[in-house]
Amino acid sequence: MAKPHEKYIDQLNALNELITADFDFYRELNSQIDRRLNELGKRGDIEATADEMRQLLADRARIKDTALKLLPLRDFFRNHYGEVGERLARLAAYDRDKGAV
């Protein structure tokens, strides 16, 4: 049976995975849009590609907005979560409940 703090750890780990997956998804979408914009820009025929470029720029703005909102959450886990893991490992080594009945 999981101890109460272990349930929180499991929930944090699951949340970390969701945030990371979402952030990576939006980052990849943004990269795809940037690649397409570069392709269209190299064609040189702005009038033929203007509508698609306009739509891509609008999509990129929405995607970047979402990614920027996820960024602080992703950074929280990336920058500080390692320290949490170290503390949890030390806690497991010194578990007062081991001998409890």
PDB file of C-alpha atoms in Angstrom:
ATOM      1  CA  MET A   1       0.000   0.000   0.000  1.00  0.00           C
ATOM      2  CA  ALA A   2       1.354   3.389  -1.011  1.00  0.00           C
ATOM      3  CA  LYS A   3       2.128   5.902   1.686  1.00  0.00           C
ATOM      4  CA  PRO A   4       0.282   9.236   1.478  1.00  0.00           C
ATOM      5  CA  HIS A   5       3.297  11.183   0.208  1.00  0.00           C
ATOM      6  CA  GLU A   6       3.903   8.561  -2.490  1.00  0.00           C
ATOM      7  CA  LYS A   7       0.449   9.276  -3.941  1.00  0.00           C
ATOM      8  CA  TYR A   8       1.419  12.937  -4.340  1.00  0.00           C
ATOM      9  CA  ILE A   9       4.700  11.930  -5.954  1.00  0.00           C
ATOM     10  CA  ASP A  10       2.848   9.715  -8.432  1.00  0.00           C
ATOM     11  CA  GLN A  11       0.475  12.572  -9.265  1.00  0.00           C
ATOM     12  CA  LEU A  12       3.386  14.993  -9.745  1.00  0.00           C
ATOM     13  CA  ASN A  13       5.184  12.517 -11.988  1.00  0.00           C
ATOM     14  CA  ALA A  14       2.046  12.073 -14.082  1.00  0.00           C
ATOM     15  CA  LEU A  15       1.576  15.838 -14.302  1.00  0.00           C
ATOM     16  CA  ASN A  16       5.201  16.278 -15.311  1.00  0.00           C
ATOM     17  CA  GLU A  17       4.748  13.758 -18.124  1.00  0.00           C
ATOM     18  CA  LEU A  18       1.593  15.498 -19.386  1.00  0.00           C
ATOM     19  CA  ILE A  19       3.149  18.960 -19.334  1.00  0.00           C
ATOM     20  CA  THR A  20       6.311  17.752 -21.065  1.00  0.00           C
ATOM     21  CA  ALA A  21       4.341  15.877 -23.732  1.00  0.00           C
ATOM     22  CA  ASP A  22       2.101  18.877 -24.428  1.00  0.00           C
ATOM     23  CA  PHE A  23       5.037  21.288 -24.560  1.00  0.00           C
ATOM     24  CA  ASP A  24       6.957  19.006 -26.931  1.00  0.00           C
ATOM     25  CA  PHE A  25       3.857  18.634 -29.123  1.00  0.00           C
ATOM     26  CA  TYR A  26       3.414  22.391 -29.494  1.00  0.00           C
ATOM     27  CA  ARG A  27       7.136  22.923 -30.024  1.00  0.00           C
ATOM     28  CA  GLU A  28       7.094  20.368 -32.870  1.00  0.00           C
ATOM     29  CA  LEU A  29       4.010  22.007 -34.426  1.00  0.00           C
ATOM     30  CA  ASN A  30       5.780  25.355 -34.303  1.00  0.00           C
ATOM     31  CA  SER A  31       8.842  23.841 -35.994  1.00  0.00           C
ATOM     32  CA  GLN A  32       6.694  22.367 -38.758  1.00  0.00           C
ATOM     33  CA  ILE A  33       5.077  25.739 -39.383  1.00  0.00           C
ATOM     34  CA  ASP A  34       8.460  27.478 -39.457  1.00  0.00           C
ATOM     35  CA  ARG A  35       9.772  24.937 -41.975  1.00  0.00           C
ATOM     36  CA  ARG A  36       6.724  25.437 -44.188  1.00  0.00           C
ATOM     37  CA  LEU A  37       7.027  29.225 -43.980  1.00  0.00           C
ATOM     38  CA  ASN A  38      10.680  28.947 -45.023  1.00  0.00           C
ATOM     39  CA  GLU A  39       9.716  26.735 -47.969  1.00  0.00           C
ATOM     40  CA  LEU A  40       7.061  29.183 -49.089  1.00  0.00           C
ATOM     41  CA  GLY A  41       9.418  32.132 -48.674  1.00  0.00           C
ATOM     42  CA  LYS A  42      12.009  30.497 -50.922  1.00  0.00           C
ATOM     43  CA  ARG A  43       9.492  30.199 -53.740  1.00  0.00           C
ATOM     44  CA  GLY A  44       9.551  33.932 -54.257  1.00  0.00           C
ATOM     45  CA  ASP A  45       5.940  34.126 -55.419  1.00  0.00           C
ATOM     46  CA  ILE A  46       4.421  35.928 -52.469  1.00  0.00           C
ATOM     47  CA  GLU A  47       1.034  36.476 -54.099  1.00  0.00           C
ATOM     48  CA  ALA A  48       0.549  32.750 -54.737  1.00  0.00           C
ATOM     49  CA  THR A  49       1.494  31.810 -51.179  1.00  0.00           C
ATOM     50  CA  ALA A  50       0.193  34.811 -49.240  1.00  0.00           C
ATOM     51  CA  ASP A  51      -3.025  33.184 -47.994  1.00  0.00           C
ATOM     52  CA  GLU A  52      -1.256  30.076 -46.764  1.00  0.00           C
ATOM     53  CA  MET A  53       1.487  32.150 -45.141  1.00  0.00           C
ATOM     54  CA  ARG A  54      -1.078  34.358 -43.425  1.00  0.00           C
ATOM     55  CA  GLN A  55      -2.860  31.287 -42.022  1.00  0.00           C
ATOM     56  CA  LEU A  56       0.420  29.719 -40.920  1.00  0.00           C
ATOM     57  CA  LEU A  57       1.452  32.913 -39.131  1.00  0.00           C
ATOM     58  CA  ALA A  58      -1.892  33.036 -37.306  1.00  0.00           C
ATOM     59  CA  ASP A  59      -1.553  29.356 -36.334  1.00  0.00           C
ATOM     60  CA  ARG A  60       2.012  29.912 -35.170  1.00  0.00           C
ATOM     61  CA  ALA A  61       0.918  32.802 -32.963  1.00  0.00           C
ATOM     62  CA  ARG A  62      -1.710  30.628 -31.244  1.00  0.00           C
ATOM     63  CA  ILE A  63       0.719  27.736 -30.836  1.00  0.00           C
ATOM     64  CA  LYS A  64       3.452  29.953 -29.420  1.00  0.00           C
ATOM     65  CA  ASP A  65       0.982  31.450 -26.959  1.00  0.00           C
ATOM     66  CA  THR A  66       0.079  27.988 -25.694  1.00  0.00           C
ATOM     67  CA  ALA A  67       3.728  26.914 -25.501  1.00  0.00           C
ATOM     68  CA  LEU A  68       4.662  30.065 -23.594  1.00  0.00           C
ATOM     69  CA  LYS A  69       1.934  29.331 -21.061  1.00  0.00           C
ATOM     70  CA  LEU A  70       3.279  25.791 -20.586  1.00  0.00           C
ATOM     71  CA  LEU A  71       6.911  26.912 -20.408  1.00  0.00           C
ATOM     72  CA  PRO A  72       6.970  27.961 -16.718  1.00  0.00           C
ATOM     73  CA  LEU A  73       5.349  24.672 -15.718  1.00  0.00           C
ATOM     74  CA  ARG A  74       7.791  22.664 -17.802  1.00  0.00           C
ATOM     75  CA  ASP A  75      10.697  24.656 -16.382  1.00  0.00           C
ATOM     76  CA  PHE A  76       9.472  24.057 -12.833  1.00  0.00           C
ATOM     77  CA  PHE A  77       9.831  20.322 -13.322  1.00  0.00           C
ATOM     78  CA  ARG A  78      12.991  20.584 -15.383  1.00  0.00           C
ATOM     79  CA  ASN A  79      14.870  22.946 -13.082  1.00  0.00           C
ATOM     80  CA  HIS A  80      13.735  22.001  -9.613  1.00  0.00           C
ATOM     81  CA  TYR A  81      12.288  18.537  -9.809  1.00  0.00           C
ATOM     82  CA  GLY A  82      15.696  16.841  -9.801  1.00  0.00           C
ATOM     83  CA  GLU A  83      16.333  18.211  -6.341  1.00  0.00           C
ATOM     84  CA  VAL A  84      12.982  16.805  -5.240  1.00  0.00           C
ATOM     85  CA  GLY A  85      14.040  13.377  -6.493  1.00  0.00           C
ATOM     86  CA  GLU A  86      17.267  13.569  -4.491  1.00  0.00           C
ATOM     87  CA  ARG A  87      15.384  14.494  -1.340  1.00  0.00           C
ATOM     88  CA  LEU A  88      12.913  11.657  -1.879  1.00  0.00           C
ATOM     89  CA  ALA A  89      15.781   9.195  -2.283  1.00  0.00           C
ATOM     90  CA  ARG A  90      17.277  10.377   1.018  1.00  0.00           C
ATOM     91  CA  LEU A  91      13.842  10.111   2.609  1.00  0.00           C
ATOM     92  CA  ALA A  92      13.483   6.532   1.420  1.00  0.00           C
ATOM     93  CA  ALA A  93      16.861   5.704   2.967  1.00  0.00           C
ATOM     94  CA  TYR A  94      15.731   7.183   6.262  1.00  0.00           C
ATOM     95  CA  ASP A  95      12.138   6.047   6.440  1.00  0.00           C
ATOM     96  CA  ARG A  96      10.838   6.233   9.990  1.00  0.00           C
ATOM     97  CA  ASP A  97       7.846   4.100   9.081  1.00  0.00           C
ATOM     98  CA  LYS A  98       9.951   1.051   8.222  1.00  0.00           C
ATOM     99  CA  GLY A  99       9.662  -0.420  11.680  1.00  0.00           C
ATOM    100  CA  ALA A 100       6.212   0.959  12.440  1.00  0.00           C
ATOM    101  CA  VAL A 101       3.392  -1.457  13.063  1.00  0.00           C
TER     102      VAL A 101
END
